[in-house]
Short mmCIF file of C-alpha atoms and ligand atoms in Angstrom, two decimals:
data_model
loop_
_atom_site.label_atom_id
_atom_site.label_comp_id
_atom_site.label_asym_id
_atom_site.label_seq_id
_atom_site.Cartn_x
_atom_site.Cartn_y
_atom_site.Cartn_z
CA UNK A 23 -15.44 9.77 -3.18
CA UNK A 24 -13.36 12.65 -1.64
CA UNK A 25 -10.81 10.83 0.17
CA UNK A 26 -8.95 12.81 2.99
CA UNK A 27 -4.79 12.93 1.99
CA UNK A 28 -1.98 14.98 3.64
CA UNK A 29 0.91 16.33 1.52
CA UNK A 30 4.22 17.28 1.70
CA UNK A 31 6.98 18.49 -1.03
CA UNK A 32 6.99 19.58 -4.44
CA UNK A 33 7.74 18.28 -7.72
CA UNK A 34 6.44 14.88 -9.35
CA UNK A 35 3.60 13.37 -7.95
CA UNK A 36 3.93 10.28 -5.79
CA UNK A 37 1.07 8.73 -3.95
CA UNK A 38 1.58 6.25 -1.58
CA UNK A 39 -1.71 3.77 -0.22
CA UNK A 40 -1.68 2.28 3.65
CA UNK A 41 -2.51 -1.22 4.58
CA UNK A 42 -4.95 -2.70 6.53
CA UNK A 43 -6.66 -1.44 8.86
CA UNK A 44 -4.52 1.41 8.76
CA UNK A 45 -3.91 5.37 7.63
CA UNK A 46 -1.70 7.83 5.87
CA UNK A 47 -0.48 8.25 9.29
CA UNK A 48 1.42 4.82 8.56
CA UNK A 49 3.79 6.93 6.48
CA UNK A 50 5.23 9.34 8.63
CA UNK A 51 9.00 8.31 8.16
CA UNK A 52 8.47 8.37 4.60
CA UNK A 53 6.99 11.89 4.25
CA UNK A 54 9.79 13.96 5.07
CA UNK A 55 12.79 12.11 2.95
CA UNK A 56 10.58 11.80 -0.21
CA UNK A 57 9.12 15.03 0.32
CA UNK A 58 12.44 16.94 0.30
CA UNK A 59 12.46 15.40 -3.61
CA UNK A 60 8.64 14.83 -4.94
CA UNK A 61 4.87 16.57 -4.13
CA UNK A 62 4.03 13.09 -1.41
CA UNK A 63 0.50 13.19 -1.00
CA UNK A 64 -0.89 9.86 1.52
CA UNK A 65 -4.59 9.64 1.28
CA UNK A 66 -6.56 7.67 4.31
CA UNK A 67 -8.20 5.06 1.92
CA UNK A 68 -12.25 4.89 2.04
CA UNK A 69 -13.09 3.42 5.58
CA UNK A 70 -10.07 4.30 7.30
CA UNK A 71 -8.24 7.20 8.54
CA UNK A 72 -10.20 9.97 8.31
CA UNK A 73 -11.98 9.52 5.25
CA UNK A 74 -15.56 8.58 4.42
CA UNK A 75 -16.84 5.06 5.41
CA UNK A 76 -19.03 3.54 3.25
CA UNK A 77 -20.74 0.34 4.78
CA UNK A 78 -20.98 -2.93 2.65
CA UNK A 79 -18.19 -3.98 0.79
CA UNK A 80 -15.03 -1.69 -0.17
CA UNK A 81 -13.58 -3.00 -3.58
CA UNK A 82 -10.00 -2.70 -4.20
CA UNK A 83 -11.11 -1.19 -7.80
CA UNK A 84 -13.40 1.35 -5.90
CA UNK A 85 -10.29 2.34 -3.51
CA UNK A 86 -8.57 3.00 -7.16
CA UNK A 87 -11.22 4.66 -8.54
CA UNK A 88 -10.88 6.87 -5.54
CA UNK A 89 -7.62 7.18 -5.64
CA UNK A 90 -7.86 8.40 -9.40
CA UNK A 91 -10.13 10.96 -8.50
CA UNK A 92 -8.19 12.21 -5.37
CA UNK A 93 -5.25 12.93 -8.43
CA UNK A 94 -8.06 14.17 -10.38
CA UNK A 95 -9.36 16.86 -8.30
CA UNK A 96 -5.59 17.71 -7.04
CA UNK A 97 -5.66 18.52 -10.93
CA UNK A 98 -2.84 16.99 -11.98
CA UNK A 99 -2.56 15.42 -15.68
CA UNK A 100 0.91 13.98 -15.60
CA UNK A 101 1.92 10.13 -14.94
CA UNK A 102 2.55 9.65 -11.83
CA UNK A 103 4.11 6.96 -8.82
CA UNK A 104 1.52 4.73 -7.27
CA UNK A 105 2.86 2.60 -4.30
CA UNK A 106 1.36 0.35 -1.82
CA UNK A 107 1.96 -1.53 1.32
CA UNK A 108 -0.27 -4.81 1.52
CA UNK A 109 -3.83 -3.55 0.78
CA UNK A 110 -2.35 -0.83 -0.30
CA UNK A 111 -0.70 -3.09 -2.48
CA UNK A 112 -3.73 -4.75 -3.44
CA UNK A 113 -5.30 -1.20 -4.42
CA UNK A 114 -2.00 -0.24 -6.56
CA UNK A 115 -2.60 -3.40 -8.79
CA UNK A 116 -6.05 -2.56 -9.52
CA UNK A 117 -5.00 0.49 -10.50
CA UNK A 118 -2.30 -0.37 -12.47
CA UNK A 119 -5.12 -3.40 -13.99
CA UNK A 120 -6.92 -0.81 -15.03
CA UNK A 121 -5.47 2.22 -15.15
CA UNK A 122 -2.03 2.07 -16.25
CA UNK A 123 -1.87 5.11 -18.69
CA UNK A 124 -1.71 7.49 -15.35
CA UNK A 125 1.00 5.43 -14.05
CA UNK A 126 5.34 6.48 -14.35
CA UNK A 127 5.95 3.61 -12.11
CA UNK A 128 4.37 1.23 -9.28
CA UNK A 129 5.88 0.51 -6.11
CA UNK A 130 4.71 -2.87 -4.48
CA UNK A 131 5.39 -3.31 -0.55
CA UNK A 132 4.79 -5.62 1.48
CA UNK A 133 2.10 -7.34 -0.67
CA UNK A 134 0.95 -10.51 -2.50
CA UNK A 135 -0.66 -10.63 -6.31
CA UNK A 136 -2.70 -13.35 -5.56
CA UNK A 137 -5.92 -14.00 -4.63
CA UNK A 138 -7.40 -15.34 -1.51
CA UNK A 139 -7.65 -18.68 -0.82
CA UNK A 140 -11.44 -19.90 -0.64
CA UNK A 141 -10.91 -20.85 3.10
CA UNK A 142 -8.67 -17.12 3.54
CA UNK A 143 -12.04 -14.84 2.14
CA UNK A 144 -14.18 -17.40 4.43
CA UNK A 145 -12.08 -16.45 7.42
CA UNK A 146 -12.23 -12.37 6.33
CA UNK A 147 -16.50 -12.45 5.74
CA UNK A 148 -17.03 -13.95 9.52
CA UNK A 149 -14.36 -11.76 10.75
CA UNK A 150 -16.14 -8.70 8.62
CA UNK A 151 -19.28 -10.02 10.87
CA UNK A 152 -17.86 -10.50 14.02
CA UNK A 153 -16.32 -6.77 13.62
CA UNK A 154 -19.41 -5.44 13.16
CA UNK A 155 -20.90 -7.22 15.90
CA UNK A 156 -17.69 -6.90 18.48
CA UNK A 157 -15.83 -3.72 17.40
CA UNK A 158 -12.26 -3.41 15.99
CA UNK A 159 -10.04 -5.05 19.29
CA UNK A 160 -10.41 -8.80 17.84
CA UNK A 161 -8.33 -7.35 14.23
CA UNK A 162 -5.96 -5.54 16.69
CA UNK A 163 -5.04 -8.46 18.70
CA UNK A 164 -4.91 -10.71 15.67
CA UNK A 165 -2.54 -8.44 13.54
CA UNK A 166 -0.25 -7.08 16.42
CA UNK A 167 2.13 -9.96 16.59
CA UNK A 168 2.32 -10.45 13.03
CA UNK A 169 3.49 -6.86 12.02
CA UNK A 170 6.66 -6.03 13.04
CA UNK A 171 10.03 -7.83 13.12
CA UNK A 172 10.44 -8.99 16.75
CA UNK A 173 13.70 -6.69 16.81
CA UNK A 174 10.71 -3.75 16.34
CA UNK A 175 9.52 -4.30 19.36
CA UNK A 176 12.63 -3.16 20.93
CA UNK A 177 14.02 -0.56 18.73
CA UNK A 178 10.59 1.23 18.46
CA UNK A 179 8.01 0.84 20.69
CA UNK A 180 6.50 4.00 19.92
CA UNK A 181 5.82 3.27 16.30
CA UNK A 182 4.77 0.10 16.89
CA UNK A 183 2.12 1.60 19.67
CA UNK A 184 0.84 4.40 17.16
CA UNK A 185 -0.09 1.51 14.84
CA UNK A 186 -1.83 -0.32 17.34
CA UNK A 187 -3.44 3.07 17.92
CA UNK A 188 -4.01 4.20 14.27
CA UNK A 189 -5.91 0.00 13.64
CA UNK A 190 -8.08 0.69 17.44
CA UNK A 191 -9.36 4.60 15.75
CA UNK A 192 -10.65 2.85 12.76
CA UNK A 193 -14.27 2.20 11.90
CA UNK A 194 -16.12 -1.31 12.62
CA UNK A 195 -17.82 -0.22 8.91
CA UNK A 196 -14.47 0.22 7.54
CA UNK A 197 -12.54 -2.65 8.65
CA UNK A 198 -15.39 -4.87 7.93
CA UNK A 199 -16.17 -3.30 4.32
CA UNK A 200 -12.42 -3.73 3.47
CA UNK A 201 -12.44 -7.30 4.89
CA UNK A 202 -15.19 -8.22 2.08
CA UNK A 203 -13.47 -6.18 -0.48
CA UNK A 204 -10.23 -7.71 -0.20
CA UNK A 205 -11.79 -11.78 0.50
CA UNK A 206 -13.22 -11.30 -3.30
CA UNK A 207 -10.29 -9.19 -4.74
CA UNK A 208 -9.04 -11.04 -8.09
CA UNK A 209 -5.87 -13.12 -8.86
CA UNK A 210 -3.85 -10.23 -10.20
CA UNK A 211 -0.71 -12.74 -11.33
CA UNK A 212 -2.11 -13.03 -14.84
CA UNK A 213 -1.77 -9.44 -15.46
CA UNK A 214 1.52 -9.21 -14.15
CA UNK A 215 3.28 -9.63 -17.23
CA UNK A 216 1.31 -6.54 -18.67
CA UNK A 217 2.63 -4.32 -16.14
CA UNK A 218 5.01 -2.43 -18.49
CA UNK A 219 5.87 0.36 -16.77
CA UNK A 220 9.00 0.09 -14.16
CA UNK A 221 7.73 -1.38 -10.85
CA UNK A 222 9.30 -1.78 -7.54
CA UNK A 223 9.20 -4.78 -5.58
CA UNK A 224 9.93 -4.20 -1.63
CA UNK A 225 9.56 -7.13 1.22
CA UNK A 226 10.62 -7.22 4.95
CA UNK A 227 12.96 -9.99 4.86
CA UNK A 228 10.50 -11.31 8.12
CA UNK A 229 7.55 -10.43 6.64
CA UNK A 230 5.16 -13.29 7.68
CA UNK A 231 2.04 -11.73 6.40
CA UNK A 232 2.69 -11.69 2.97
CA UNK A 233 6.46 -13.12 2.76
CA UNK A 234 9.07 -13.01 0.68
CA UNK A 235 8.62 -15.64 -1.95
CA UNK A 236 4.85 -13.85 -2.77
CA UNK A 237 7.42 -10.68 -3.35
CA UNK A 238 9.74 -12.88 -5.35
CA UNK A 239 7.55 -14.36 -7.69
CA UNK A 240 5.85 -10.76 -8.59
CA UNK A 241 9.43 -9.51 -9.21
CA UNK A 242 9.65 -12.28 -11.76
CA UNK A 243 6.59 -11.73 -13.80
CA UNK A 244 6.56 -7.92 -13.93
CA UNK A 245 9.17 -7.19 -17.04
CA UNK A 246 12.38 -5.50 -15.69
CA UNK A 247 10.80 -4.66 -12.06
CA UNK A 248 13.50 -4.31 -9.16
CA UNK A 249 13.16 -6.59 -5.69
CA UNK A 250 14.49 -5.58 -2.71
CA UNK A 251 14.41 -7.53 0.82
CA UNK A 252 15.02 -5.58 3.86
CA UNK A 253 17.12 -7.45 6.25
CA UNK A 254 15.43 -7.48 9.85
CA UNK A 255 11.88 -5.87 8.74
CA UNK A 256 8.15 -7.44 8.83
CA UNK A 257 5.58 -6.68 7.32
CA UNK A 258 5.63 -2.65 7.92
CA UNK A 259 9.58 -2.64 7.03
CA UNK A 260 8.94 1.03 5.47
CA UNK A 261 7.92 2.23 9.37
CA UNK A 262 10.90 -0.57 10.82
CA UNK A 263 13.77 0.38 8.19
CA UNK A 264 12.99 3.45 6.98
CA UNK A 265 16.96 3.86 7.00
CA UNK A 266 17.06 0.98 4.54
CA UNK A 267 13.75 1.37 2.62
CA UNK A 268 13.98 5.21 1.77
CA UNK A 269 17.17 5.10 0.01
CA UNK A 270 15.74 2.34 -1.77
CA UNK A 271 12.47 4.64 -2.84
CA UNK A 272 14.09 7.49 -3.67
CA UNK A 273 16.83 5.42 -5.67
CA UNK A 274 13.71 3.96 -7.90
CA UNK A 275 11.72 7.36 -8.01
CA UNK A 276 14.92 9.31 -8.93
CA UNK A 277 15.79 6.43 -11.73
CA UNK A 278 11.54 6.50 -12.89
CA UNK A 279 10.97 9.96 -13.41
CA UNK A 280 15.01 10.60 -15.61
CA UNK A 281 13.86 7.75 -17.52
CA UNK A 282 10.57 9.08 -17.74
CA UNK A 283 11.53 12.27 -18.83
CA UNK A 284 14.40 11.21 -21.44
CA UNK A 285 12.62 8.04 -22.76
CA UNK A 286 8.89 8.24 -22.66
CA UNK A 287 7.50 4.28 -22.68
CA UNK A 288 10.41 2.66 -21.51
CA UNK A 289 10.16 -0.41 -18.57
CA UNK A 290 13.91 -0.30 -17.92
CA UNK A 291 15.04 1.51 -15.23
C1 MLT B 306 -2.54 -5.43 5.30
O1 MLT B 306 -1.52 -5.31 5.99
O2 MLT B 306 -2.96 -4.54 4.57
C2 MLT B 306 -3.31 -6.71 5.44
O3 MLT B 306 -2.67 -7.59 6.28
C3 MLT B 306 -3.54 -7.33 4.10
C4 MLT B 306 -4.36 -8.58 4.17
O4 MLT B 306 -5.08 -8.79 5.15
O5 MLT B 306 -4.29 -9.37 3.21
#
């Protein structure tokens, strides 16, 4: 599927996936730091944004598969940085499951290896039907308060109002098919240790949607990968902290693609 992407910069290629129920739009304080250094490109993932929505069920391996073929048709042939916020997140590891030859690094925001919990993917099929059924507002009210860092709230209302904004714009069909997607997405902790390229592992220090300790323990299994915790963030630290979080991105993508270039195959970074 032709996903819709913006894109920004020149240089090596970074690609960066939104969460739930969200957009590229959810990157817009990451586009112009990164892009002054790498070719950024932000797809809308299938469903959301403005790119096709399939009904039924959205697979995290057919968001990679899309993803692939976005990088595909933008003809590029090189390895390049995958990152991910939350379902993002959840895309990025199927990728990197079962694609990691196109991969110079991962980046891993925000997000949780682990499967759902039997009563968790209950919970997202009835919401995927109640969606369908309602409309969008029920996701919007459940997800507002659990976010953003309460001191978001206060230091910017307008970002936190354009997500609100970007989650009410996106398709019953979408949210719903990505509900079912992610409710039978696969324990990716097993893999983990396979994941031998250099990874970065990024959590809002307040993140109560997929908190710290999930961040922690994916740090641990993935050889050599790098955590970070950003003090005073939630879950969308990278649109909270950008201040804090894009030093830490470019500090990783500047280290992944010298190593890459002097020392082809190496996890240390
Ligand atoms: C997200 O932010 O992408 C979602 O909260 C992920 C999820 O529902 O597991």
């Amino acid at each position: 599927m032709r996903l819709s992407y913006e894109e920004t910069g020149a240089g090596e290629l970074v690609v960066l996936l939104h969460g739930f129920p969200l957009s590229r739009r959810m990157w817009s304080e990451q586009l112009g730091p990164l892009g002054a250094r790498y070719r950024v490109v932000v797809p809308d993932l299938r469903g959301h944004g403005e790119s096709p929505v399939v009904p039924g069920m959205a697979t995290m391996e057919a968001m990679a598969d899309d993803v692939l073929e976005l990088v595909d048709w933008l003809g590029v042939t090189d390895r390049f940085v995958l990152g991910g916020l939350s379902m993002g997140g959840y895309v990025a590891l199927a990728f990197a499951r079962r694609r990691l030859e196109h991969l110079k690094g991962l980046m891993l925001l925000d997000t949780r290896a682990g499967a759902d919990t039997p009563e968790a993917a209950m919970t997202r099929v009835k919401t995927a039907q109640a969606v369908l059924a309602l409309g969008v507002t029920m996701v919007v009210d459940a997800m507002m308060p659990r976010l953003f860092a309460p001191a978001a709230l206060v230091d910017h209302p307008d970002r936190v109002q354009a997500i609100k904004s970007i989650m009410e714009q996106t398709h019953p069909e979408g949210v719903a098919a990505a509900q079912k997607g992610m409710a039978c997405r696969p324990d990716s902790r097993p893999d983990l240790a396979r994941i031998t390229i250099p990874t970065l592992v990024l959590v809002g220090e307040q993140d109560v949607i997929t908190p710290p300790a999930e961040s922690e323990l994916m740090a641990q299994s993935i050889p050599g990968a790098r955590l970070a915790v950003i003090p005073g963030a939630g879950h969308m630290a990278p649109l909270e902290k950008p201040e804090l979080v894009n030093p830490i991105l470019l500090d990783f993508l500047d280290a992944v693609t010298r190593t890459a270039s002097s020392k082809s195959g190496s996890s240390e970074v």
